[in-house]
Amino acid sequence: MENRDILHFLFSFVHHKNKIPMKILMVCLGNICRSPLAEGLLKSKVPEDILVDSAGTISQHEGKHPDPRAQKTARLHQLDISAQQSRPVTAADLETFDRIYCMDLDVMEDVISKAKNEEQRQKVLLFMSVLGDHGNAEVPDPYWGDMDEFENVYHILDKGCEKIAAELKSSINS
């Protein structure tokens, strides 16, 4: 059994044992820039009993920590994402997680292609959709850019994570 399979088993076990109210997955291409920032941001805004994780659609960076520029951007905003490790999204994620937020359309298509049924497809959302009337807007990938682009992405993700956190809190309290 691989580490990610063990992780999913443990998440499932903990979910059934402790009734985790919600499990959220953030997904980008390599899981080293956008989704680690989104994971760190959302974790800072929701109760600890909400499970937040991140993954990528490619395995090129598997096991690596977030890009140093993403880590620096997070640190500038009092977030520590340095312990996160990249992992590829799996079909099991569509069973484990309640909502899967994708940073762009290509990522969303890759994740949806792993879905076994319509229920799983309905869990997959474009991250920018939480910010309202953005159509097919995508979170830009800062990988090839400079620190200004990472800072811009941080602010986009922060706004979206605020909305997600507010929705989660109201759905849990109702």
mmCIF file with all atom_site columns, N, CA, C and O in Angstrom, residues 110-164:
data_model
loop_
_atom_site.group_PDB
_atom_site.id
_atom_site.type_symbol
_atom_site.label_atom_id
_atom_site.label_alt_id
_atom_site.label_comp_id
_atom_site.label_asym_id
_atom_site.label_entity_id
_atom_site.label_seq_id
_atom_site.pdbx_PDB_ins_code
_atom_site.Cartn_x
_atom_site.Cartn_y
_atom_site.Cartn_z
_atom_site.occupancy
_atom_site.B_iso_or_equiv
_atom_site.pdbx_formal_charge
_atom_site.auth_seq_id
_atom_site.auth_comp_id
_atom_site.auth_asym_id
_atom_site.auth_atom_id
_atom_site.pdbx_PDB_model_num
ATOM 1   N N  . ASP A 1 110 ? -8.691  17.673 -15.870 1.00 0.00 ? 110 ASP A N  1
ATOM 2   C CA . ASP A 1 110 ? -7.910  16.501 -15.449 1.00 0.00 ? 110 ASP A CA 1
ATOM 3   C C  . ASP A 1 110 ? -8.533  15.824 -14.236 1.00 0.00 ? 110 ASP A C  1
ATOM 4   O O  . ASP A 1 110 ? -8.599  14.598 -14.163 1.00 0.00 ? 110 ASP A O  1
ATOM 5   N N  . VAL A 1 111 ? -8.985  16.617 -13.272 1.00 0.00 ? 111 VAL A N  1
ATOM 6   C CA . VAL A 1 111 ? -9.591  16.043 -12.069 1.00 0.00 ? 111 VAL A CA 1
ATOM 7   C C  . VAL A 1 111 ? -10.916 15.374 -12.418 1.00 0.00 ? 111 VAL A C  1
ATOM 8   O O  . VAL A 1 111 ? -11.177 14.243 -11.991 1.00 0.00 ? 111 VAL A O  1
ATOM 9   N N  . ILE A 1 112 ? -11.733 16.050 -13.195 1.00 0.00 ? 112 ILE A N  1
ATOM 10  C CA . ILE A 1 112 ? -13.031 15.473 -13.587 1.00 0.00 ? 112 ILE A CA 1
ATOM 11  C C  . ILE A 1 112 ? -12.840 14.162 -14.341 1.00 0.00 ? 112 ILE A C  1
ATOM 12  O O  . ILE A 1 112 ? -13.640 13.235 -14.196 1.00 0.00 ? 112 ILE A O  1
ATOM 13  N N  . SER A 1 113 ? -11.761 14.045 -15.104 1.00 0.00 ? 113 SER A N  1
ATOM 14  C CA . SER A 1 113 ? -11.528 12.808 -15.861 1.00 0.00 ? 113 SER A CA 1
ATOM 15  C C  . SER A 1 113 ? -11.308 11.600 -14.949 1.00 0.00 ? 113 SER A C  1
ATOM 16  O O  . SER A 1 113 ? -11.439 10.462 -15.387 1.00 0.00 ? 113 SER A O  1
ATOM 17  N N  . LYS A 1 114 ? -10.994 11.834 -13.691 1.00 0.00 ? 114 LYS A N  1
ATOM 18  C CA . LYS A 1 114 ? -10.795 10.743 -12.732 1.00 0.00 ? 114 LYS A CA 1
ATOM 19  C C  . LYS A 1 114 ? -12.099 10.329 -12.040 1.00 0.00 ? 114 LYS A C  1
ATOM 20  O O  . LYS A 1 114 ? -12.142 9.333  -11.333 1.00 0.00 ? 114 LYS A O  1
ATOM 21  N N  . ALA A 1 115 ? -13.147 11.121 -12.225 1.00 0.00 ? 115 ALA A N  1
ATOM 22  C CA . ALA A 1 115 ? -14.425 10.851 -11.553 1.00 0.00 ? 115 ALA A CA 1
ATOM 23  C C  . ALA A 1 115 ? -15.089 9.601  -12.107 1.00 0.00 ? 115 ALA A C  1
ATOM 24  O O  . ALA A 1 115 ? -15.068 9.355  -13.316 1.00 0.00 ? 115 ALA A O  1
ATOM 25  N N  . LYS A 1 116 ? -15.676 8.823  -11.201 1.00 0.00 ? 116 LYS A N  1
ATOM 26  C CA . LYS A 1 116 ? -16.361 7.589  -11.584 1.00 0.00 ? 116 LYS A CA 1
ATOM 27  C C  . LYS A 1 116 ? -17.839 7.816  -11.900 1.00 0.00 ? 116 LYS A C  1
ATOM 28  O O  . LYS A 1 116 ? -18.464 6.994  -12.541 1.00 0.00 ? 116 LYS A O  1
ATOM 29  N N  . ASN A 1 117 ? -18.388 8.928  -11.386 1.00 0.00 ? 117 ASN A N  1
ATOM 30  C CA . ASN A 1 117 ? -19.818 9.157  -11.549 1.00 0.00 ? 117 ASN A CA 1
ATOM 31  C C  . ASN A 1 117 ? -20.142 10.649 -11.417 1.00 0.00 ? 117 ASN A C  1
ATOM 32  O O  . ASN A 1 117 ? -19.267 11.466 -11.118 1.00 0.00 ? 117 ASN A O  1
ATOM 33  N N  . GLU A 1 118 ? -21.396 10.970 -11.625 1.00 0.00 ? 118 GLU A N  1
ATOM 34  C CA . GLU A 1 118 ? -21.832 12.372 -11.587 1.00 0.00 ? 118 GLU A CA 1
ATOM 35  C C  . GLU A 1 118 ? -21.675 12.974 -10.188 1.00 0.00 ? 118 GLU A C  1
ATOM 36  O O  . GLU A 1 118 ? -21.321 14.153 -10.050 1.00 0.00 ? 118 GLU A O  1
ATOM 37  N N  . GLU A 1 119 ? -21.902 12.197 -9.162  1.00 0.00 ? 119 GLU A N  1
ATOM 38  C CA . GLU A 1 119 ? -21.734 12.697 -7.790  1.00 0.00 ? 119 GLU A CA 1
ATOM 39  C C  . GLU A 1 119 ? -20.299 13.185 -7.572  1.00 0.00 ? 119 GLU A C  1
ATOM 40  O O  . GLU A 1 119 ? -20.084 14.261 -7.004  1.00 0.00 ? 119 GLU A O  1
ATOM 41  N N  . GLN A 1 120 ? -19.340 12.433 -8.044  1.00 0.00 ? 120 GLN A N  1
ATOM 42  C CA . GLN A 1 120 ? -17.946 12.848 -7.906  1.00 0.00 ? 120 GLN A CA 1
ATOM 43  C C  . GLN A 1 120 ? -17.645 14.064 -8.776  1.00 0.00 ? 120 GLN A C  1
ATOM 44  O O  . GLN A 1 120 ? -16.934 14.976 -8.350  1.00 0.00 ? 120 GLN A O  1
ATOM 45  N N  . ARG A 1 121 ? -18.190 14.112 -9.975  1.00 0.00 ? 121 ARG A N  1
ATOM 46  C CA . ARG A 1 121 ? -17.968 15.272 -10.853 1.00 0.00 ? 121 ARG A CA 1
ATOM 47  C C  . ARG A 1 121 ? -18.509 16.548 -10.217 1.00 0.00 ? 121 ARG A C  1
ATOM 48  O O  . ARG A 1 121 ? -17.933 17.625 -10.374 1.00 0.00 ? 121 ARG A O  1
ATOM 49  N N  . GLN A 1 122 ? -19.614 16.441 -9.492  1.00 0.00 ? 122 GLN A N  1
ATOM 50  C CA . GLN A 1 122 ? -20.234 17.618 -8.867  1.00 0.00 ? 122 GLN A CA 1
ATOM 51  C C  . GLN A 1 122 ? -19.385 18.197 -7.736  1.00 0.00 ? 122 GLN A C  1
ATOM 52  O O  . GLN A 1 122 ? -19.563 19.353 -7.362  1.00 0.00 ? 122 GLN A O  1
ATOM 53  N N  . LYS A 1 123 ? -18.459 17.428 -7.204  1.00 0.00 ? 123 LYS A N  1
ATOM 54  C CA . LYS A 1 123 ? -17.570 17.907 -6.135  1.00 0.00 ? 123 LYS A CA 1
ATOM 55  C C  . LYS A 1 123 ? -16.485 18.834 -6.662  1.00 0.00 ? 123 LYS A C  1
ATOM 56  O O  . LYS A 1 123 ? -15.857 19.554 -5.904  1.00 0.00 ? 123 LYS A O  1
ATOM 57  N N  . VAL A 1 124 ? -16.233 18.785 -7.972  1.00 0.00 ? 124 VAL A N  1
ATOM 58  C CA . VAL A 1 124 ? -15.109 19.492 -8.586  1.00 0.00 ? 124 VAL A CA 1
ATOM 59  C C  . VAL A 1 124 ? -15.579 20.875 -9.056  1.00 0.00 ? 124 VAL A C  1
ATOM 60  O O  . VAL A 1 124 ? -16.492 20.987 -9.870  1.00 0.00 ? 124 VAL A O  1
ATOM 61  N N  . LEU A 1 125 ? -14.922 21.910 -8.521  1.00 0.00 ? 125 LEU A N  1
ATOM 62  C CA . LEU A 1 125 ? -15.314 23.289 -8.804  1.00 0.00 ? 125 LEU A CA 1
ATOM 63  C C  . LEU A 1 125 ? -14.109 24.106 -9.226  1.00 0.00 ? 125 LEU A C  1
ATOM 64  O O  . LEU A 1 125 ? -12.987 23.845 -8.802  1.00 0.00 ? 125 LEU A O  1
ATOM 65  N N  . LEU A 1 126 ? -14.348 25.125 -10.029 1.00 0.00 ? 126 LEU A N  1
ATOM 66  C CA . LEU A 1 126 ? -13.310 26.081 -10.376 1.00 0.00 ? 126 LEU A CA 1
ATOM 67  C C  . LEU A 1 126 ? -13.179 27.046 -9.194  1.00 0.00 ? 126 LEU A C  1
ATOM 68  O O  . LEU A 1 126 ? -14.173 27.620 -8.746  1.00 0.00 ? 126 LEU A O  1
ATOM 69  N N  . PHE A 1 127 ? -11.979 27.198 -8.659  1.00 0.00 ? 127 PHE A N  1
ATOM 70  C CA . PHE A 1 127 ? -11.759 28.021 -7.471  1.00 0.00 ? 127 PHE A CA 1
ATOM 71  C C  . PHE A 1 127 ? -12.383 29.409 -7.618  1.00 0.00 ? 127 PHE A C  1
ATOM 72  O O  . PHE A 1 127 ? -13.032 29.907 -6.707  1.00 0.00 ? 127 PHE A O  1
ATOM 73  N N  . MET A 1 128 ? -12.184 30.044 -8.760  1.00 0.00 ? 128 MET A N  1
ATOM 74  C CA . MET A 1 128 ? -12.671 31.406 -8.945  1.00 0.00 ? 128 MET A CA 1
ATOM 75  C C  . MET A 1 128 ? -14.188 31.508 -8.913  1.00 0.00 ? 128 MET A C  1
ATOM 76  O O  . MET A 1 128 ? -14.727 32.595 -8.727  1.00 0.00 ? 128 MET A O  1
ATOM 77  N N  . SER A 1 129 ? -14.889 30.404 -9.051  1.00 0.00 ? 129 SER A N  1
ATOM 78  C CA . SER A 1 129 ? -16.353 30.443 -9.002  1.00 0.00 ? 129 SER A CA 1
ATOM 79  C C  . SER A 1 129 ? -16.860 30.920 -7.640  1.00 0.00 ? 129 SER A C  1
ATOM 80  O O  . SER A 1 129 ? -17.962 31.453 -7.553  1.00 0.00 ? 129 SER A O  1
ATOM 81  N N  . VAL A 1 130 ? -16.057 30.769 -6.596  1.00 0.00 ? 130 VAL A N  1
ATOM 82  C CA . VAL A 1 130 ? -16.495 31.213 -5.268  1.00 0.00 ? 130 VAL A CA 1
ATOM 83  C C  . VAL A 1 130 ? -16.507 32.733 -5.160  1.00 0.00 ? 130 VAL A C  1
ATOM 84  O O  . VAL A 1 130 ? -17.143 33.280 -4.262  1.00 0.00 ? 130 VAL A O  1
ATOM 85  N N  . LEU A 1 131 ? -15.822 33.408 -6.062  1.00 0.00 ? 131 LEU A N  1
ATOM 86  C CA . LEU A 1 131 ? -15.781 34.872 -6.020  1.00 0.00 ? 131 LEU A CA 1
ATOM 87  C C  . LEU A 1 131 ? -16.904 35.517 -6.811  1.00 0.00 ? 131 LEU A C  1
ATOM 88  O O  . LEU A 1 131 ? -16.909 36.712 -7.035  1.00 0.00 ? 131 LEU A O  1
ATOM 89  N N  . GLY A 1 132 ? -17.869 34.714 -7.230  1.00 0.00 ? 132 GLY A N  1
ATOM 90  C CA . GLY A 1 132 ? -19.037 35.283 -7.886  1.00 0.00 ? 132 GLY A CA 1
ATOM 91  C C  . GLY A 1 132 ? -18.980 35.212 -9.389  1.00 0.00 ? 132 GLY A C  1
ATOM 92  O O  . GLY A 1 132 ? -18.602 34.209 -9.971  1.00 0.00 ? 132 GLY A O  1
ATOM 93  N N  . ASP A 1 133 ? -19.308 36.297 -10.026 1.00 0.00 ? 133 ASP A N  1
ATOM 94  C CA . ASP A 1 133 ? -19.510 36.350 -11.464 1.00 0.00 ? 133 ASP A CA 1
ATOM 95  C C  . ASP A 1 133 ? -18.187 36.461 -12.218 1.00 0.00 ? 133 ASP A C  1
ATOM 96  O O  . ASP A 1 133 ? -17.876 37.473 -12.834 1.00 0.00 ? 133 ASP A O  1
ATOM 97  N N  . HIS A 1 134 ? -17.392 35.391 -12.173 1.00 0.00 ? 134 HIS A N  1
ATOM 98  C CA . HIS A 1 134 ? -16.103 35.389 -12.857 1.00 0.00 ? 134 HIS A CA 1
ATOM 99  C C  . HIS A 1 134 ? -16.068 34.437 -14.046 1.00 0.00 ? 134 HIS A C  1
ATOM 100 O O  . HIS A 1 134 ? -15.011 34.205 -14.614 1.00 0.00 ? 134 HIS A O  1
ATOM 101 N N  . GLY A 1 135 ? -17.199 33.872 -14.393 1.00 0.00 ? 135 GLY A N  1
ATOM 102 C CA . GLY A 1 135 ? -17.241 32.958 -15.536 1.00 0.00 ? 135 GLY A CA 1
ATOM 103 C C  . GLY A 1 135 ? -16.208 31.861 -15.411 1.00 0.00 ? 135 GLY A C  1
ATOM 104 O O  . GLY A 1 135 ? -16.179 31.128 -14.435 1.00 0.00 ? 135 GLY A O  1
ATOM 105 N N  . ASN A 1 136 ? -15.339 31.764 -16.384 1.00 0.00 ? 136 ASN A N  1
ATOM 106 C CA . ASN A 1 136 ? -14.289 30.748 -16.375 1.00 0.00 ? 136 ASN A CA 1
ATOM 107 C C  . ASN A 1 136 ? -12.940 31.331 -15.971 1.00 0.00 ? 136 ASN A C  1
ATOM 108 O O  . ASN A 1 136 ? -11.897 30.868 -16.431 1.00 0.00 ? 136 ASN A O  1
ATOM 109 N N  . ALA A 1 137 ? -12.943 32.338 -15.118 1.00 0.00 ? 137 ALA A N  1
ATOM 110 C CA . ALA A 1 137 ? -11.691 32.959 -14.675 1.00 0.00 ? 137 ALA A CA 1
ATOM 111 C C  . ALA A 1 137 ? -10.831 31.925 -13.955 1.00 0.00 ? 137 ALA A C  1
ATOM 112 O O  . ALA A 1 137 ? -11.337 31.045 -13.261 1.00 0.00 ? 137 ALA A O  1
ATOM 113 N N  . GLU A 1 138 ? -9.550  32.052 -14.132 1.00 0.00 ? 138 GLU A N  1
ATOM 114 C CA . GLU A 1 138 ? -8.604  31.113 -13.542 1.00 0.00 ? 138 GLU A CA 1
ATOM 115 C C  . GLU A 1 138 ? -7.649  31.846 -12.607 1.00 0.00 ? 138 GLU A C  1
ATOM 116 O O  . GLU A 1 138 ? -7.370  33.027 -12.804 1.00 0.00 ? 138 GLU A O  1
ATOM 117 N N  . VAL A 1 139 ? -7.131  31.130 -11.629 1.00 0.00 ? 139 VAL A N  1
ATOM 118 C CA . VAL A 1 139 ? -6.066  31.663 -10.789 1.00 0.00 ? 139 VAL A CA 1
ATOM 119 C C  . VAL A 1 139 ? -4.793  31.549 -11.619 1.00 0.00 ? 139 VAL A C  1
ATOM 120 O O  . VAL A 1 139 ? -4.415  30.446 -12.023 1.00 0.00 ? 139 VAL A O  1
ATOM 121 N N  . PRO A 1 140 ? -4.118  32.670 -11.905 1.00 0.00 ? 140 PRO A N  1
ATOM 122 C CA . PRO A 1 140 ? -2.922  32.591 -12.748 1.00 0.00 ? 140 PRO A CA 1
ATOM 123 C C  . PRO A 1 140 ? -1.819  31.762 -12.088 1.00 0.00 ? 140 PRO A C  1
ATOM 124 O O  . PRO A 1 140 ? -1.673  31.776 -10.864 1.00 0.00 ? 140 PRO A O  1
ATOM 125 N N  . ASP A 1 141 ? -1.064  31.049 -12.907 1.00 0.00 ? 141 ASP A N  1
ATOM 126 C CA . ASP A 1 141 ? 0.043   30.244 -12.393 1.00 0.00 ? 141 ASP A CA 1
ATOM 127 C C  . ASP A 1 141 ? 1.284   31.131 -12.309 1.00 0.00 ? 141 ASP A C  1
ATOM 128 O O  . ASP A 1 141 ? 1.799   31.574 -13.329 1.00 0.00 ? 141 ASP A O  1
ATOM 129 N N  . PRO A 1 142 ? 1.798   31.381 -11.092 1.00 0.00 ? 142 PRO A N  1
ATOM 130 C CA . PRO A 1 142 ? 2.941   32.281 -10.947 1.00 0.00 ? 142 PRO A CA 1
ATOM 131 C C  . PRO A 1 142 ? 4.300   31.612 -11.161 1.00 0.00 ? 142 PRO A C  1
ATOM 132 O O  . PRO A 1 142 ? 5.334   32.267 -11.047 1.00 0.00 ? 142 PRO A O  1
ATOM 133 N N  . TYR A 1 143 ? 4.317   30.323 -11.471 1.00 0.00 ? 143 TYR A N  1
ATOM 134 C CA . TYR A 1 143 ? 5.557   29.549 -11.515 1.00 0.00 ? 143 TYR A CA 1
ATOM 135 C C  . TYR A 1 143 ? 6.648   30.219 -12.353 1.00 0.00 ? 143 TYR A C  1
ATOM 136 O O  . TYR A 1 143 ? 7.807   30.250 -11.956 1.00 0.00 ? 143 TYR A O  1
ATOM 137 N N  . TRP A 1 144 ? 6.296   30.745 -13.523 1.00 0.00 ? 144 TRP A N  1
ATOM 138 C CA . TRP A 1 144 ? 7.292   31.339 -14.414 1.00 0.00 ? 144 TRP A CA 1
ATOM 139 C C  . TRP A 1 144 ? 7.471   32.832 -14.151 1.00 0.00 ? 144 TRP A C  1
ATOM 140 O O  . TRP A 1 144 ? 8.217   33.508 -14.852 1.00 0.00 ? 144 TRP A O  1
ATOM 141 N N  . GLY A 1 145 ? 6.806   33.348 -13.118 1.00 0.00 ? 145 GLY A N  1
ATOM 142 C CA . GLY A 1 145 ? 6.851   34.776 -12.843 1.00 0.00 ? 145 GLY A CA 1
ATOM 143 C C  . GLY A 1 145 ? 7.770   35.149 -11.699 1.00 0.00 ? 145 GLY A C  1
ATOM 144 O O  . GLY A 1 145 ? 8.615   34.365 -11.264 1.00 0.00 ? 145 GLY A O  1
ATOM 145 N N  . ASP A 1 146 ? 7.563   36.360 -11.206 1.00 0.00 ? 146 ASP A N  1
ATOM 146 C CA . ASP A 1 146 ? 8.390   36.887 -10.125 1.00 0.00 ? 146 ASP A CA 1
ATOM 147 C C  . ASP A 1 146 ? 7.562   36.977 -8.836  1.00 0.00 ? 146 ASP A C  1
ATOM 148 O O  . ASP A 1 146 ? 6.401   36.543 -8.793  1.00 0.00 ? 146 ASP A O  1
ATOM 149 N N  . MET A 1 147 ? 8.140   37.567 -7.804  1.00 0.00 ? 147 MET A N  1
ATOM 150 C CA . MET A 1 147 ? 7.469   37.659 -6.504  1.00 0.00 ? 147 MET A CA 1
ATOM 151 C C  . MET A 1 147 ? 6.172   38.462 -6.587  1.00 0.00 ? 147 MET A C  1
ATOM 152 O O  . MET A 1 147 ? 5.224   38.177 -5.862  1.00 0.00 ? 147 MET A O  1
ATOM 153 N N  . ASP A 1 148 ? 6.105   39.445 -7.477  1.00 0.00 ? 148 ASP A N  1
ATOM 154 C CA . ASP A 1 148 ? 4.867   40.221 -7.627  1.00 0.00 ? 148 ASP A CA 1
ATOM 155 C C  . ASP A 1 148 ? 3.721   39.318 -8.069  1.00 0.00 ? 148 ASP A C  1
ATOM 156 O O  . ASP A 1 148 ? 2.579   39.489 -7.620  1.00 0.00 ? 148 ASP A O  1
ATOM 157 N N  . GLU A 1 149 ? 4.011   38.385 -8.934  1.00 0.00 ? 149 GLU A N  1
ATOM 158 C CA . GLU A 1 149 ? 2.962   37.469 -9.396  1.00 0.00 ? 149 GLU A CA 1
ATOM 159 C C  . GLU A 1 149 ? 2.524   36.528 -8.268  1.00 0.00 ? 149 GLU A C  1
ATOM 160 O O  . GLU A 1 149 ? 1.341   36.216 -8.143  1.00 0.00 ? 149 GLU A O  1
ATOM 161 N N  . PHE A 1 150 ? 3.460   36.080 -7.434  1.00 0.00 ? 150 PHE A N  1
ATOM 162 C CA . PHE A 1 150 ? 3.091   35.257 -6.282  1.00 0.00 ? 150 PHE A CA 1
ATOM 163 C C  . PHE A 1 150 ? 2.229   36.061 -5.307  1.00 0.00 ? 150 PHE A C  1
ATOM 164 O O  . PHE A 1 150 ? 1.254   35.544 -4.757  1.00 0.00 ? 150 PHE A O  1
ATOM 165 N N  . GLU A 1 151 ? 2.572   37.323 -5.112  1.00 0.00 ? 151 GLU A N  1
ATOM 166 C CA . GLU A 1 151 ? 1.793   38.188 -4.222  1.00 0.00 ? 151 GLU A CA 1
ATOM 167 C C  . GLU A 1 151 ? 0.378   38.393 -4.783  1.00 0.00 ? 151 GLU A C  1
ATOM 168 O O  . GLU A 1 151 ? -0.600  38.331 -4.035  1.00 0.00 ? 151 GLU A O  1
ATOM 169 N N  . ASN A 1 152 ? 0.259   38.606 -6.080  1.00 0.00 ? 152 ASN A N  1
ATOM 170 C CA . ASN A 1 152 ? -1.048  38.752 -6.715  1.00 0.00 ? 152 ASN A CA 1
ATOM 171 C C  . ASN A 1 152 ? -1.888  37.487 -6.512  1.00 0.00 ? 152 ASN A C  1
ATOM 172 O O  . ASN A 1 152 ? -3.065  37.563 -6.145  1.00 0.00 ? 152 ASN A O  1
ATOM 173 N N  . VAL A 1 153 ? -1.280  36.334 -6.739  1.00 0.00 ? 153 VAL A N  1
ATOM 174 C CA . VAL A 1 153 ? -1.987  35.064 -6.555  1.00 0.00 ? 153 VAL A CA 1
ATOM 175 C C  . VAL A 1 153 ? -2.402  34.900 -5.095  1.00 0.00 ? 153 VAL A C  1
ATOM 176 O O  . VAL A 1 153 ? -3.518  34.464 -4.803  1.00 0.00 ? 153 VAL A O  1
ATOM 177 N N  . TYR A 1 154 ? -1.526  35.268 -4.178  1.00 0.00 ? 154 TYR A N  1
ATOM 178 C CA . TYR A 1 154 ? -1.866  35.181 -2.754  1.00 0.00 ? 154 TYR A CA 1
ATOM 179 C C  . TYR A 1 154 ? -3.161  35.955 -2.475  1.00 0.00 ? 154 TYR A C  1
ATOM 180 O O  . TYR A 1 154 ? -4.064  35.454 -1.802  1.00 0.00 ? 154 TYR A O  1
ATOM 181 N N  . HIS A 1 155 ? -3.272  37.165 -2.984  1.00 0.00 ? 155 HIS A N  1
ATOM 182 C CA . HIS A 1 155 ? -4.450  37.999 -2.711  1.00 0.00 ? 155 HIS A CA 1
ATOM 183 C C  . HIS A 1 155 ? -5.711  37.422 -3.354  1.00 0.00 ? 155 HIS A C  1
ATOM 184 O O  . HIS A 1 155 ? -6.790  37.468 -2.743  1.00 0.00 ? 155 HIS A O  1
ATOM 185 N N  . ILE A 1 156 ? -5.592  36.874 -4.548  1.00 0.00 ? 156 ILE A N  1
ATOM 186 C CA . ILE A 1 156 ? -6.735  36.203 -5.177  1.00 0.00 ? 156 ILE A CA 1
ATOM 187 C C  . ILE A 1 156 ? -7.182  35.026 -4.315  1.00 0.00 ? 156 ILE A C  1
ATOM 188 O O  . ILE A 1 156 ? -8.370  34.859 -4.022  1.00 0.00 ? 156 ILE A O  1
ATOM 189 N N  . LEU A 1 157 ? -6.220  34.197 -3.902  1.00 0.00 ? 157 LEU A N  1
ATOM 190 C CA . LEU A 1 157 ? -6.539  33.024 -3.091  1.00 0.00 ? 157 LEU A CA 1
ATOM 191 C C  . LEU A 1 157 ? -7.105  33.422 -1.729  1.00 0.00 ? 157 LEU A C  1
ATOM 192 O O  . LEU A 1 157 ? -8.017  32.770 -1.217  1.00 0.00 ? 157 LEU A O  1
ATOM 193 N N  . ASP A 1 158 ? -6.579  34.486 -1.152  1.00 0.00 ? 158 ASP A N  1
ATOM 194 C CA . ASP A 1 158 ? -7.062  34.951 0.146   1.00 0.00 ? 158 ASP A CA 1
ATOM 195 C C  . ASP A 1 158 ? -8.538  35.339 0.062   1.00 0.00 ? 158 ASP A C  1
ATOM 196 O O  . ASP A 1 158 ? -9.347  34.943 0.915   1.00 0.00 ? 158 ASP A O  1
ATOM 197 N N  . LYS A 1 159 ? -8.917  36.076 -0.972  1.00 0.00 ? 159 LYS A N  1
ATOM 198 C CA . LYS A 1 159 ? -10.321 36.465 -1.146  1.00 0.00 ? 159 LYS A CA 1
ATOM 199 C C  . LYS A 1 159 ? -11.207 35.232 -1.323  1.00 0.00 ? 159 LYS A C  1
ATOM 200 O O  . LYS A 1 159 ? -12.283 35.137 -0.722  1.00 0.00 ? 159 LYS A O  1
ATOM 201 N N  . GLY A 1 160 ? -10.760 34.303 -2.164  1.00 0.00 ? 160 GLY A N  1
ATOM 202 C CA . GLY A 1 160 ? -11.546 33.091 -2.385  1.00 0.00 ? 160 GLY A CA 1
ATOM 203 C C  . GLY A 1 160 ? -11.664 32.242 -1.139  1.00 0.00 ? 160 GLY A C  1
ATOM 204 O O  . GLY A 1 160 ? -12.740 31.711 -0.827  1.00 0.00 ? 160 GLY A O  1
ATOM 205 N N  . CYS A 1 161 ? -10.569 32.108 -0.399  1.00 0.00 ? 161 CYS A N  1
ATOM 206 C CA . CYS A 1 161 ? -10.591 31.300 0.828   1.00 0.00 ? 161 CYS A CA 1
ATOM 207 C C  . CYS A 1 161 ? -11.471 31.939 1.898   1.00 0.00 ? 161 CYS A C  1
ATOM 208 O O  . CYS A 1 161 ? -12.107 31.231 2.691   1.00 0.00 ? 161 CYS A O  1
ATOM 209 N N  . GLU A 1 162 ? -11.528 33.268 1.932   1.00 0.00 ? 162 GLU A N  1
ATOM 210 C CA . GLU A 1 162 ? -12.453 33.957 2.858   1.00 0.00 ? 162 GLU A CA 1
ATOM 211 C C  . GLU A 1 162 ? -13.888 33.547 2.558   1.00 0.00 ? 162 GLU A C  1
ATOM 212 O O  . GLU A 1 162 ? -14.661 33.255 3.467   1.00 0.00 ? 162 GLU A O  1
ATOM 213 N N  . LYS A 1 163 ? -14.241 33.536 1.267   1.00 0.00 ? 163 LYS A N  1
ATOM 214 C CA . LYS A 1 163 ? -15.601 33.151 0.857   1.00 0.00 ? 163 LYS A CA 1
ATOM 215 C C  . LYS A 1 163 ? -15.880 31.686 1.204   1.00 0.00 ? 163 LYS A C  1
ATOM 216 O O  . LYS A 1 163 ? -16.944 31.357 1.723   1.00 0.00 ? 163 LYS A O  1
ATOM 217 N N  . ILE A 1 164 ? -14.925 30.812 0.891   1.00 0.00 ? 164 ILE A N  1
ATOM 218 C CA . ILE A 1 164 ? -15.107 29.383 1.189   1.00 0.00 ? 164 ILE A CA 1
ATOM 219 C C  . ILE A 1 164 ? -15.274 29.189 2.693   1.00 0.00 ? 164 ILE A C  1
ATOM 220 O O  . ILE A 1 164 ? -16.167 28.461 3.136   1.00 0.00 ? 164 ILE A O  1
#
